[in-house]
Every structure is written in structure tokens, then in C-alpha cells.
GROMACS .gro file of C-alpha atoms in nm:
model
  462
    1MET     CA    1  15.024   9.566  12.284
    2THR     CA    2  14.695   9.744  12.353
    3HIS     CA    3  14.548   9.790  12.698
    4ALA     CA    4  14.193   9.709  12.802
    5GLY     CA    5  13.942   9.955  12.662
    6GLU     CA    6  14.170  10.048  12.372
    7THR     CA    7  14.127   9.957  12.010
    8SER     CA    8  14.420   9.832  11.809
    9PRO     CA    9  14.468   9.994  11.465
   10SER     CA   10  14.428   9.661  11.288
   11ASN     CA   11  14.101   9.582  11.466
   12PHE     CA   12  13.971   9.931  11.395
   13ARG     CA   13  14.051   9.901  11.025
   14THR     CA   14  13.886   9.559  11.011
   15HIS     CA   15  13.577   9.687  11.186
   16LEU     CA   16  13.559   9.989  10.955
   17ALA     CA   17  13.591   9.770  10.647
   18VAL     CA   18  13.307   9.547  10.768
   19GLU     CA   19  13.084   9.849  10.832
   20TRP     CA   20  13.137   9.990  10.482
   21ARG     CA   21  13.095   9.645  10.330
   22ALA     CA   22  12.749   9.620  10.486
   23LEU     CA   23  12.650   9.956  10.339
   24ALA     CA   24  12.795   9.869   9.998
   25PHE     CA   25  12.600   9.542  10.000
   26LEU     CA   26  12.275   9.728  10.071
   27MET     CA   27  12.337   9.987   9.800
   28GLY     CA   28  12.426   9.718   9.548
   29CYS     CA   29  12.115   9.513   9.627
   30ALA     CA   30  11.890   9.819   9.599
   31ALA     CA   31  12.043   9.935   9.271
   32LEU     CA   32  12.022   9.592   9.107
   33ALA     CA   33  11.665   9.539   9.230
   34VAL     CA   34  11.534   9.847   9.048
   35PRO     CA   35  11.540   9.709   8.691
   36LEU     CA   36  11.387   9.381   8.810
   37LEU     CA   37  11.085   9.571   8.943
   38PHE     CA   38  11.003   9.715   8.600
   39PRO     CA   39  11.068   9.433   8.351
   40GLY     CA   40  10.814   9.571   8.104
   41ARG     CA   41  11.016   9.889   8.059
   42ILE     CA   42  11.365   9.739   8.074
   43PRO     CA   43  11.540   9.551   7.788
   44GLY     CA   44  11.591   9.181   7.846
   45ALA     CA   45  11.968   9.217   7.837
   46VAL     CA   46  11.955   9.460   8.127
   47LEU     CA   47  11.740   9.218   8.328
   48VAL     CA   48  11.989   8.939   8.269
   49ALA     CA   49  12.272   9.172   8.368
   50ALA     CA   50  12.086   9.266   8.688
   51LEU     CA   51  12.041   8.898   8.779
   52ALA     CA   52  12.407   8.830   8.707
   53GLY     CA   53  12.501   9.134   8.913
   54LEU     CA   54  12.302   9.008   9.211
   55ALA     CA   55  12.463   8.665   9.183
   56THR     CA   56  12.806   8.831   9.174
   57LEU     CA   57  12.720   9.054   9.468
   58PHE     CA   58  12.610   8.765   9.687
   59ALA     CA   59  12.916   8.564   9.580
   60TRP     CA   60  13.136   8.858   9.682
   61ARG     CA   61  12.965   8.865  10.019
   62ALA     CA   62  13.019   8.492  10.062
   63LEU     CA   63  13.390   8.526   9.988
   64SER     CA   64  13.441   8.832  10.205
   65SER     CA   65  13.228   8.739  10.505
   66GLY     CA   66  13.188   8.362  10.488
   67THR     CA   67  12.809   8.369  10.454
   68LEU     CA   68  12.612   8.388  10.131
   69VAL     CA   69  12.326   8.586  10.287
   70PRO     CA   70  12.289   8.769  10.619
   71ARG     CA   71  12.135   8.547  10.881
   72THR     CA   72  11.769   8.633  10.937
   73PRO     CA   73  11.465   8.464  11.095
   74VAL     CA   74  11.320   8.406  10.746
   75ASP     CA   75  11.604   8.220  10.574
   76TRP     CA   76  11.422   7.887  10.560
   77PRO     CA   77  11.090   8.028  10.433
   78ASN     CA   78  11.281   8.222  10.166
   79LEU     CA   79  11.471   7.909  10.066
   80LEU     CA   80  11.143   7.724  10.023
   81PHE     CA   81  11.012   8.011   9.810
   82LEU     CA   82  11.329   7.995   9.599
   83LEU     CA   83  11.285   7.624   9.538
   84LEU     CA   84  10.921   7.677   9.439
   85LEU     CA   85  10.993   7.937   9.171
   86PRO     CA   86  11.117   7.690   8.904
   87LEU     CA   87  10.814   7.472   8.976
   88GLY     CA   88  10.586   7.771   8.938
   89VAL     CA   89  10.738   7.870   8.603
   90TRP     CA   90  10.710   7.509   8.486
   91ALA     CA   91  10.343   7.496   8.589
   92SER     CA   92  10.264   7.826   8.421
   93ALA     CA   93  10.070   7.808   8.095
   94ASP     CA   94  10.251   8.124   7.982
   95PRO     CA   95  10.606   8.152   8.121
   96MET     CA   96  10.649   8.492   7.956
   97THR     CA   97  10.377   8.623   8.187
   98SER     CA   98  10.528   8.453   8.491
   99TRP     CA   99  10.884   8.579   8.449
  100PRO     CA  100  10.804   8.942   8.543
  101ALA     CA  101  10.651   8.813   8.867
  102VAL     CA  102  10.965   8.605   8.929
  103TYR     CA  103  11.185   8.911   8.873
  104LYS     CA  104  10.970   9.099   9.123
  105ILE     CA  105  11.013   8.827   9.386
  106ILE     CA  106  11.391   8.820   9.337
  107ALA     CA  107  11.403   9.199   9.368
  108GLY     CA  108  11.210   9.174   9.695
  109TRP     CA  109  11.462   8.928   9.835
  110ALA     CA  110  11.749   9.152   9.731
  111ILE     CA  111  11.594   9.445   9.917
  112LEU     CA  112  11.521   9.232  10.223
  113TYR     CA  113  11.871   9.085  10.251
  114GLY     CA  114  12.037   9.414  10.167
  115LEU     CA  115  11.871   9.573  10.469
  116ALA     CA  116  11.923   9.264  10.685
  117GLY     CA  117  12.296   9.292  10.617
  118LEU     CA  118  12.306   9.608  10.827
  119ALA     CA  119  12.235   9.410  11.145
  120GLY     CA  120  12.527   9.433  11.385
  121SER     CA  121  12.669   9.746  11.222
  122ALA     CA  122  12.683  10.103  11.347
  123TRP     CA  123  12.454  10.201  11.058
  124MET     CA  124  12.161  10.058  11.251
  125ARG     CA  125  12.147  10.366  11.476
  126TYR     CA  126  12.042  10.570  11.171
  127LEU     CA  127  11.770  10.328  11.057
  128PRO     CA  128  11.481  10.487  11.256
  129GLY     CA  129  11.559  10.832  11.116
  130VAL     CA  130  11.599  10.701  10.763
  131PHE     CA  131  11.273  10.507  10.793
  132LEU     CA  132  11.082  10.816  10.906
  133THR     CA  133  11.237  11.034  10.637
  134GLY     CA  134  11.145  10.780  10.373
  135SER     CA  135  10.790  10.767  10.508
  136LEU     CA  136  10.758  11.145  10.484
  137VAL     CA  137  10.896  11.157  10.130
  138LEU     CA  138  10.671  10.874  10.014
  139ALA     CA  139  10.364  11.035  10.173
  140LEU     CA  140  10.437  11.363   9.996
  141LEU     CA  141  10.483  11.184   9.665
  142MET     CA  142  10.153  11.003   9.716
  143VAL     CA  143   9.972  11.332   9.772
  144ALA     CA  144  10.081  11.445   9.426
  145GLY     CA  145  10.070  11.105   9.259
  146THR     CA  146   9.742  10.946   9.369
  147ARG     CA  147   9.433  10.932   9.151
  148TRP     CA  148   9.188  11.039   9.421
  149PHE     CA  149   8.828  10.913   9.422
  150PRO     CA  150   8.627  11.173   9.621
  151GLY     CA  151   8.301  11.009   9.516
  152LYS     CA  152   8.320  10.732   9.775
  153GLY     CA  153   8.132  10.958  10.012
  154LEU     CA  154   8.323  10.875  10.330
  155LEU     CA  155   8.479  11.222  10.338
  156PRO     CA  156   8.356  11.560  10.214
  157SER     CA  157   8.452  11.598   9.848
  158ILE     CA  158   8.561  11.956   9.911
  159LEU     CA  159   8.876  11.824  10.079
  160TYR     CA  160   9.004  11.700   9.743
  161ASP     CA  161   8.977  12.046   9.588
  162PHE     CA  162   9.293  12.143   9.774
  163LEU     CA  163   9.500  11.852   9.635
  164PRO     CA  164   9.721  11.866   9.325
  165THR     CA  165   9.536  11.800   9.000
  166ARG     CA  166   9.841  11.684   8.803
  167PHE     CA  167  10.025  11.360   8.854
  168LEU     CA  168  10.398  11.321   8.894
  169PRO     CA  169  10.601  11.371   8.573
  170TRP     CA  170  10.687  11.003   8.538
  171GLN     CA  171  10.325  10.887   8.576
  172SER     CA  172  10.087  10.851   8.286
  173GLU     CA  173   9.803  10.803   8.533
  174GLY     CA  174   9.790  10.837   8.908
  175THR     CA  175   9.836  10.567   9.168
  176HIS     CA  176   9.518  10.391   9.277
  177PRO     CA  177   9.403  10.503   9.625
  178ASN     CA  178   9.399  10.144   9.750
  179LEU     CA  179   9.769  10.110   9.672
  180THR     CA  180   9.834  10.438   9.849
  181GLY     CA  181   9.630  10.318  10.145
  182GLY     CA  182   9.820   9.989  10.155
  183ALA     CA  183  10.149  10.178  10.160
  184MET     CA  184  10.047  10.429  10.426
  185VAL     CA  185   9.899  10.169  10.660
  186ILE     CA  186  10.230   9.982  10.695
  187LEU     CA  187  10.424  10.306  10.745
  188LEU     CA  188  10.195  10.444  11.015
  189PRO     CA  189  10.268  10.201  11.305
  190PRO     CA  190  10.649  10.260  11.310
  191ALA     CA  191  10.591  10.636  11.307
  192VAL     CA  192  10.343  10.608  11.596
  193ALA     CA  193  10.579  10.382  11.794
  194LEU     CA  194  10.875  10.616  11.750
  195ALA     CA  195  10.660  10.918  11.838
  196ALA     CA  196  10.548  10.744  12.158
  197TRP     CA  197  10.863  10.566  12.276
  198SER     CA  198  11.171  10.717  12.114
  199ARG     CA  199  11.418  10.870  12.361
  200THR     CA  200  11.581  11.096  12.101
  201ARG     CA  201  11.412  11.436  12.091
  202TRP     CA  202  11.467  11.519  11.722
  203LEU     CA  203  11.360  11.169  11.624
  204ARG     CA  204  11.038  11.200  11.823
  205ILE     CA  205  10.960  11.534  11.656
  206LEU     CA  206  11.024  11.382  11.314
  207ALA     CA  207  10.802  11.087  11.405
  208ILE     CA  208  10.515  11.316  11.511
  209ILE     CA  209  10.534  11.497  11.177
  210ALA     CA  210  10.537  11.161  10.997
  211VAL     CA  211  10.233  11.041  11.194
  212ILE     CA  212  10.034  11.350  11.098
  213LEU     CA  213  10.121  11.339  10.729
  214VAL     CA  214  10.094  10.961  10.682
  215ALA     CA  215   9.762  10.948  10.872
  216LEU     CA  216   9.627  11.236  10.663
  217VAL     CA  217   9.715  11.062  10.335
  218LEU     CA  218   9.571  10.736  10.467
  219MET     CA  219   9.247  10.914  10.554
  220LEU     CA  220   9.225  11.073  10.208
  221THR     CA  221   9.248  10.733  10.036
  222GLN     CA  222   8.909  10.635  10.183
  223SER     CA  223   9.037  10.277  10.175
  224ARG     CA  224   8.812  10.096  10.421
  225GLY     CA  225   9.037   9.793  10.442
  226ALA     CA  226   9.339  10.010  10.517
  227TRP     CA  227   9.147  10.201  10.783
  228VAL     CA  228   9.043   9.880  10.959
  229ALA     CA  229   9.398   9.742  10.934
  230ALA     CA  230   9.537  10.060  11.090
  231VAL     CA  231   9.297  10.031  11.384
  232VAL     CA  232   9.386   9.664  11.438
  233ALA     CA  233   9.761   9.732  11.419
  234LEU     CA  234   9.754  10.032  11.652
  235LEU     CA  235   9.537   9.840  11.897
  236LEU     CA  236   9.760   9.531  11.910
  237MET     CA  237  10.101   9.695  11.880
  238PRO     CA  238  10.124   9.814  12.244
  239LEU     CA  239  10.093   9.452  12.362
  240LEU     CA  240  10.471   9.435  12.315
  241ARG     CA  241  10.521   9.733  12.543
  242TYR     CA  242  10.265   9.702  12.824
  243ARG     CA  243  10.187   9.376  12.999
  244ARG     CA  244   9.828   9.469  13.081
  245TRP     CA  245   9.742   9.614  12.742
  246TRP     CA  246   9.552   9.296  12.662
  247MET     CA  247   9.278   9.429  12.890
  248VAL     CA  248   9.240   9.730  12.659
  249VAL     CA  249   9.218   9.494  12.361
  250VAL     CA  250   8.950   9.285  12.533
  251ILE     CA  251   8.746   9.591  12.632
  252ALA     CA  252   8.775   9.732  12.279
  253GLY     CA  253   8.658   9.398  12.138
  254ILE     CA  254   8.359   9.385  12.372
  255VAL     CA  255   8.261   9.745  12.296
  256GLY     CA  256   8.298   9.682  11.924
  257GLY     CA  257   8.086   9.368  11.947
  258VAL     CA  258   7.813   9.547  12.138
  259ILE     CA  259   7.808   9.831  11.884
  260LEU     CA  260   7.787   9.578  11.603
  261LEU     CA  261   7.494   9.399  11.766
  262LEU     CA  262   7.309   9.723  11.833
  263THR     CA  263   7.357   9.857  11.482
  264ARG     CA  264   7.318   9.518  11.313
  265PRO     CA  265   7.585   9.350  11.096
  266GLY     CA  266   7.432   9.497  10.782
  267TRP     CA  267   7.548   9.841  10.889
  268LEU     CA  268   7.909   9.720  10.906
  269VAL     CA  269   7.892   9.553  10.565
  270SER     CA  270   7.729   9.854  10.401
  271ASN     CA  271   7.997  10.084  10.539
  272LEU     CA  272   8.294   9.861  10.459
  273PHE     CA  273   8.179   9.782  10.105
  274GLU     CA  274   7.990   9.961   9.833
  275PRO     CA  275   7.624   9.869   9.778
  276VAL     CA  276   7.566   9.584   9.534
  277GLN     CA  277   7.528   9.707   9.178
  278THR     CA  278   7.333   9.542   8.902
  279THR     CA  279   7.555   9.668   8.623
  280GLY     CA  280   7.918   9.770   8.585
  281THR     CA  281   8.231   9.638   8.747
  282SER     CA  282   8.301   9.720   9.110
  283LEU     CA  283   8.561   9.539   9.314
  284ASP     CA  284   8.451   9.738   9.618
  285THR     CA  285   8.140   9.526   9.661
  286LEU     CA  286   8.152   9.232   9.899
  287PRO     CA  287   7.995   8.979   9.658
  288SER     CA  288   8.249   9.059   9.387
  289ARG     CA  289   8.538   8.992   9.623
  290ILE     CA  290   8.378   8.678   9.758
  291GLU     CA  291   8.353   8.556   9.400
  292LEU     CA  292   8.729   8.602   9.356
  293TRP     CA  293   8.797   8.424   9.684
  294ILE     CA  294   8.580   8.129   9.577
  295ARG     CA  295   8.768   8.104   9.248
  296SER     CA  296   9.097   8.120   9.435
  297LEU     CA  297   8.989   7.823   9.645
  298ALA     CA  298   8.888   7.639   9.329
  299ILE     CA  299   9.236   7.694   9.187
  300VAL     CA  300   9.394   7.567   9.509
  301ARG     CA  301   9.170   7.261   9.491
  302ASP     CA  302   9.276   7.185   9.132
  303PHE     CA  303   9.642   7.301   9.142
  304GLY     CA  304   9.725   7.273   9.510
  305LEU     CA  305  10.077   7.134   9.473
  306SER     CA  306  10.229   7.365   9.213
  307GLY     CA  307   9.981   7.648   9.175
  308VAL     CA  308   9.911   7.801   8.835
  309GLY     CA  309  10.236   7.997   8.822
  310PRO     CA  310  10.348   8.343   8.935
  311GLY     CA  311  10.142   8.624   8.787
  312MET     CA  312   9.889   8.387   8.628
  313PHE     CA  313   9.592   8.429   8.862
  314GLU     CA  314   9.380   8.661   8.647
  315ARG     CA  315   9.447   8.478   8.320
  316VAL     CA  316   9.364   8.137   8.466
  317VAL     CA  317   9.046   8.267   8.631
  318MET     CA  318   8.924   8.422   8.304
  319VAL     CA  319   8.985   8.098   8.111
  320LEU     CA  320   8.896   7.820   8.357
  321TYR     CA  321   8.681   7.990   8.622
  322PRO     CA  322   8.519   8.290   8.449
  323PRO     CA  323   8.347   8.526   8.694
  324PHE     CA  324   7.988   8.625   8.635
  325PHE     CA  325   7.901   8.876   8.904
  326ASN     CA  326   7.910   9.246   8.810
  327GLU     CA  327   8.019   9.179   8.451
  328PHE     CA  328   8.387   9.129   8.529
  329THR     CA  329   8.604   9.200   8.227
  330GLY     CA  330   8.931   9.067   8.362
  331GLU     CA  331   9.086   9.372   8.527
  332PHE     CA  332   9.091   9.247   8.885
  333ILE     CA  333   9.464   9.153   8.856
  334HIS     CA  334   9.484   8.965   9.187
  335ALA     CA  335   9.264   8.772   9.431
  336HIS     CA  336   9.216   9.064   9.673
  337ASN     CA  337   9.360   8.840   9.944
  338ILE     CA  338   9.737   8.799   9.971
  339PHE     CA  339   9.718   8.451  10.121
  340LEU     CA  340   9.473   8.310   9.868
  341LEU     CA  341   9.673   8.472   9.588
  342THR     CA  342   9.993   8.302   9.701
  343ALA     CA  343   9.818   7.966   9.739
  344ALA     CA  344   9.666   7.999   9.391
  345GLU     CA  345   9.988   8.097   9.215
  346LEU     CA  346  10.250   7.898   9.412
  347GLY     CA  347  10.039   7.624   9.566
  348ILE     CA  348  10.002   7.515   9.927
  349PRO     CA  349  10.384   7.501   9.975
  350GLY     CA  350  10.402   7.867   9.873
  351LEU     CA  351  10.134   7.957  10.126
  352ILE     CA  352  10.326   7.768  10.396
  353ALA     CA  353  10.642   7.961  10.309
  354GLN     CA  354  10.452   8.292  10.320
  355LEU     CA  355  10.293   8.219  10.658
  356ALA     CA  356  10.627   8.099  10.795
  357MET     CA  357  10.788   8.426  10.686
  358PHE     CA  358  10.524   8.636  10.861
  359LEU     CA  359  10.536   8.429  11.179
  360ALA     CA  360  10.917   8.423  11.189
  361LEU     CA  361  10.945   8.799  11.144
  362ALA     CA  362  10.675   8.865  11.403
  363ALA     CA  363  10.830   8.625  11.654
  364GLY     CA  364  11.172   8.781  11.606
  365LEU     CA  365  11.036   9.130  11.668
  366VAL     CA  366  10.845   9.016  11.977
  367VAL     CA  367  11.147   8.845  12.133
  368ALA     CA  368  11.381   9.130  12.043
  369SER     CA  369  11.157   9.404  12.182
  370LYS     CA  370  11.085   9.212  12.502
  371SER     CA  371  11.449   9.127  12.570
  372TRP     CA  372  11.565   9.486  12.534
  373GLN     CA  373  11.305   9.679  12.730
  374SER     CA  374  11.484   9.611  13.060
  375ARG     CA  375  11.811   9.760  12.930
  376GLU     CA  376  11.699  10.025  12.683
  377GLN     CA  377  11.713  10.304  12.943
  378LYS     CA  378  12.093  10.288  12.930
  379ASP     CA  379  12.113  10.355  12.557
  380SER     CA  380  11.889  10.590  12.358
  381ALA     CA  381  11.992  10.431  12.028
  382THR     CA  382  11.879  10.092  12.154
  383ALA     CA  383  11.555  10.244  12.285
  384ASP     CA  384  11.488  10.389  11.939
  385LEU     CA  385  11.550  10.054  11.771
  386THR     CA  386  11.326   9.882  12.025
  387ALA     CA  387  11.048  10.131  11.947
  388LEU     CA  388  11.104  10.071  11.575
  389ALA     CA  389  11.079   9.695  11.635
  390ILE     CA  390  10.740   9.743  11.804
  391GLY     CA  391  10.626   9.964  11.517
  392LEU     CA  392  10.740   9.714  11.255
  393PHE     CA  393  10.543   9.447  11.441
  394GLY     CA  394  10.242   9.673  11.391
  395SER     CA  395  10.333   9.700  11.020
  396LEU     CA  396  10.319   9.321  10.988
  397ILE     CA  397   9.979   9.314  11.155
  398ALA     CA  398   9.853   9.591  10.926
  399TYR     CA  399   9.989   9.418  10.616
  400ALA     CA  400   9.828   9.086  10.707
  401SER     CA  401   9.498   9.245  10.815
  402HIS     CA  402   9.466   9.456  10.502
  403GLY     CA  403   9.572   9.156  10.297
  404LEU     CA  404   9.262   8.963  10.400
  405THR     CA  405   9.040   9.181  10.180
  406ASP     CA  406   9.287   9.335   9.935
  407ALA     CA  407   9.637   9.291   9.796
  408PRO     CA  408   9.739   9.630   9.660
  409LEU     CA  409  10.107   9.587   9.745
  410VAL     CA  410  10.153   9.296   9.505
  411ALA     CA  411  10.224   9.556   9.235
  412GLN     CA  412  10.593   9.631   9.175
  413ARG     CA  413  10.615   9.956   9.370
  414GLY     CA  414  10.411   9.821   9.659
  415TYR     CA  415  10.606   9.497   9.659
  416ALA     CA  416  10.935   9.685   9.693
  417LEU     CA  417  10.796   9.885   9.986
  418SER     CA  418  10.661   9.579  10.165
  419PHE     CA  419  10.993   9.396  10.137
  420ALA     CA  420  11.177   9.705  10.256
  421VAL     CA  421  10.959   9.685  10.568
  422PHE     CA  422  11.028   9.311  10.598
  423GLY     CA  423  11.401   9.375  10.557
  424ALA     CA  424  11.395   9.644  10.824
  425ALA     CA  425  11.212   9.401  11.055
  426ALA     CA  426  11.472   9.131  10.993
  427ALA     CA  427  11.759   9.375  11.050
  428VAL     CA  428  11.617   9.520  11.373
  429SER     CA  429  11.526   9.186  11.528
  430THR     CA  430  11.858   9.026  11.435
  431HIS     CA  431  12.053   9.327  11.558
  432LEU     CA  432  11.878   9.347  11.894
  433LEU     CA  433  11.909   8.974  11.951
  434THR     CA  434  12.279   8.950  11.864
  435ARG     CA  435  12.430   9.284  11.974
  436PRO     CA  436  12.428   9.343  12.350
  437CYS     CA  437  12.465   9.721  12.330
  438LEU     CA  438  12.532  10.023  12.113
  439ASP     CA  439  12.807  10.241  12.256
  440GLU     CA  440  12.693  10.597  12.192
  441SER     CA  441  13.030  10.745  12.265
  442SER     CA  442  13.208  10.546  11.996
  443GLY     CA  443  12.916  10.516  11.755
  444ALA     CA  444  12.996  10.149  11.702
  445SER     CA  445  12.864   9.819  11.826
  446THR     CA  446  13.052   9.671  12.119
  447SER     CA  447  13.019   9.298  12.071
  448SER     CA  448  13.045   9.059  11.785
  449SER     CA  449  12.741   8.972  11.579
  450GLY     CA  450  12.589   8.630  11.550
  451ASP     CA  451  12.658   8.646  11.177
  452SER     CA  452  12.962   8.448  11.075
  453ASP     CA  453  13.122   8.749  10.908
  454SER     CA  454  13.254   8.812  11.265
  455ARG     CA  455  13.272   9.188  11.301
  456GLU     CA  456  13.575   9.258  11.516
  457ASP     CA  457  13.517   9.386  11.870
  458PRO     CA  458  13.676   9.733  11.891
  459GLU     CA  459  13.751   9.676  12.259
  460GLN     CA  460  13.931   9.347  12.204
  461THR     CA  461  14.262   9.338  12.388
  462SER     CA  462  14.588   9.177  12.292
   0.00000   0.00000   0.00000
């Protein structure tokens, strides 16, 4: 018999097994997602093996925990997406082009649910530090791996003389600055939130370093859309922390509107987009992007139920809706709007699933951060996770805001990063909403999770 406050050996072993199972599930999902992100470089047999491995991994989780996937706020939107994939492949005029996009989507889900499986485990206390470390490593890699365009004129070109002139060994050509900007803008809000509201000293120092480096790389990209998205995210993010912050937002909006009226809207357009060119291809001009948006709407009008298939946007536009402005040659890849791109490739149901995913994640983060602010002073680990939840809310805002004028993260590497952020958001919100407290002295959670794998309470008495 064990007394109150003690942990029986059997309960401790069960709890330990569940903790390591969550970590093993994450590592397995991440490892099997890698080949699916690069189908053009991986033999078909390996891709099939990766899909079979994921199916086996999720079956193992179902048998060991009683649930096929960790419970998250986005289960129903993801299920709708899953049901739409066969329809999208069927609607595609070239299934061989659509399959790589399908592999990418499956890899994104694997990353999301792998991270979501950590909810309720003691591993969650390390998530803020791991997130910041990953942000720092990625920012450093982007410094050496980006194909910088100093000619945009927004920054002095002399700044780029101090950057590396050779790309990373595994790159034939550098990463486009817009992709780098899209990556940095969703990593900046969590770093800012942890720097401002973390109660762990070393974590706050690490967050400040991450803010400086990530912001510097974001600035060097000269990505106007990413800059605007960063401002919007950092302006709205504190709404989850301070009740009267909406007054700051209103004042900022009024001041911005007055400045716009005084300087005329043409000034804003000319500074957000390149001047219109009469020759050559430039996706930085406003008319060229509007042309892609109009063609996206035309696709939705004609293929609204099924879409044209994953990965088929550019090919269908070039055949059925050829662009004329700026001598497009078919290298625009996507619609430069994540919502229009989804509607064009997966139809209106796909757009509904995408919007539902964003709203569900955002709502979960809002509720989780609000419900914990009254108790976070008792637990620094919980305070850090609450700060991370607020920062991830800012990441969602930045992703959606930047996605209105660009979609750089639809590429494989960007897609993996975005779904890692979504998975972290799902894990943090689920954890804060289902685990009453993190006991710092034991390093383990002290109540059972809402997930049906039923992690044993280490303070259960017999």
C-alpha cells in the first residue's frame, strides 16, 4: 500500500513508459516524414516504405494508447483534408505531378501529430527551449544559405558584403529571400513572447538572442510582405496578455490611417511592390500578383468542388488561363496567396478545412493562454508554455497575414516548418487545457491528460 503523496512502483513505470512512448512517436513521425518531403530525390520504393512505416507507427499508437492520433483542436479539419486528397488526385490532369504534393501534405500531418503527442508529458517543459534553439539554428543556416537580393533598394547594399558568398554544401542554389522571410516571420513572435514573459532566466536570455538574430535575418530578406506580417503579428499578439491592449491597436490603426492619407495610397503601393515594368517577369509587382489572384478565382469558379488537384495550379493556369502581364513564362509556382491556392487546388471544401484549422488552432491558443494566466505565477514551466502559446498565436497571425500576398512556405522545407509550428501550437494548447499543473520538483505532470491513452497520475494512492 502507498500513502498519499507517494508513487507506487507500478504507476511510476507506467508513467515512464508513456513518456518515452510519446517521444518515440515524435521521433518516428519526424524520421518518416523526411523522405516524403523530397519525393523527387527519393526512390519510389522508399516513399512507399515511408508511407507504410507511418501507417504502422499510428497503428502501434492505437494499440498501445487506445487512440489512433493525439487529440488536437484540428482533428476534424485534418480529417476533411484527408478525405479530399483522393478526390484531388482523381481531379488532377496529371496524377504524377499531384502525388509529390500529397506526400508533402502527409508529411506535414505526421510532423503535426508527432508534436501534438507530447501534450500531457513531461517533455513539454523543454519545448520552449527546443523551439528557440531550433529558431537560432535555422536563422544561422539561412544566413549562409539564402540567395540575397541586395538590389531591392530597401537596405544599403553594403550590408550584404559581409554575408557569406557560398551556399550550404547541399544546395545547388541558395534559398529565395521570400522563403527565408516567410520562415523568419513565423519564428519571430514566439521568440519575442518568451523574451518578454518567460519566468526562466536562461530561457529569456536565449529568447533575446533569438529575437536579435531572427529579426536581423528577416530584415536582410527585404521581404515587404514578411515585414508587414511581422508588424501585424507583434501588434496583435499582446491582446492575449493585456486586456487594454486593444486601445494600442486602435491608436496604431488610426495613426497608420492618417499617415496613409497624408502620404497618399500610391506611396504605400510603390513601397510594398516594385514599380510596374514593361518587359521581363517580376512577381514583385502588384499587377502581376493580381493577375494570379484573378486566375485563381477563375479556377475556383470552374472547379469549385474538387479543385484542379494538388500541385497543379501553375500547369492549369498556363494551359487554361494563360497570363499575359509581364511576359510570364510559367515559373510562378503558386498563387501567391495561400487561401486562393488551396481553393484552386482542393476546391471550396479544402479552403473550408484550411480556415477551420487556422481558427481551431488560434481559438485553442487563446483559451489556453487566458485560462492559465491566473495560475502561471505558481509554476515557471507553465508560465513559459503560456508565453509560448501567445507567441505561437502571433505565428499564426504572421503566417495568415503573409499568406495574403505570398505563399513561400508551400515549398517542402517551408511546409515542414509551418506544420512544426502548427504541431507546437496544438501541443501547447492541448497541454495547457488538459493538464492542471506541472510539478517542478518531480519534473512530471500531476494529473491525467484528456487523451484516452490515460497517463497514470504519479500521486495516485492505493
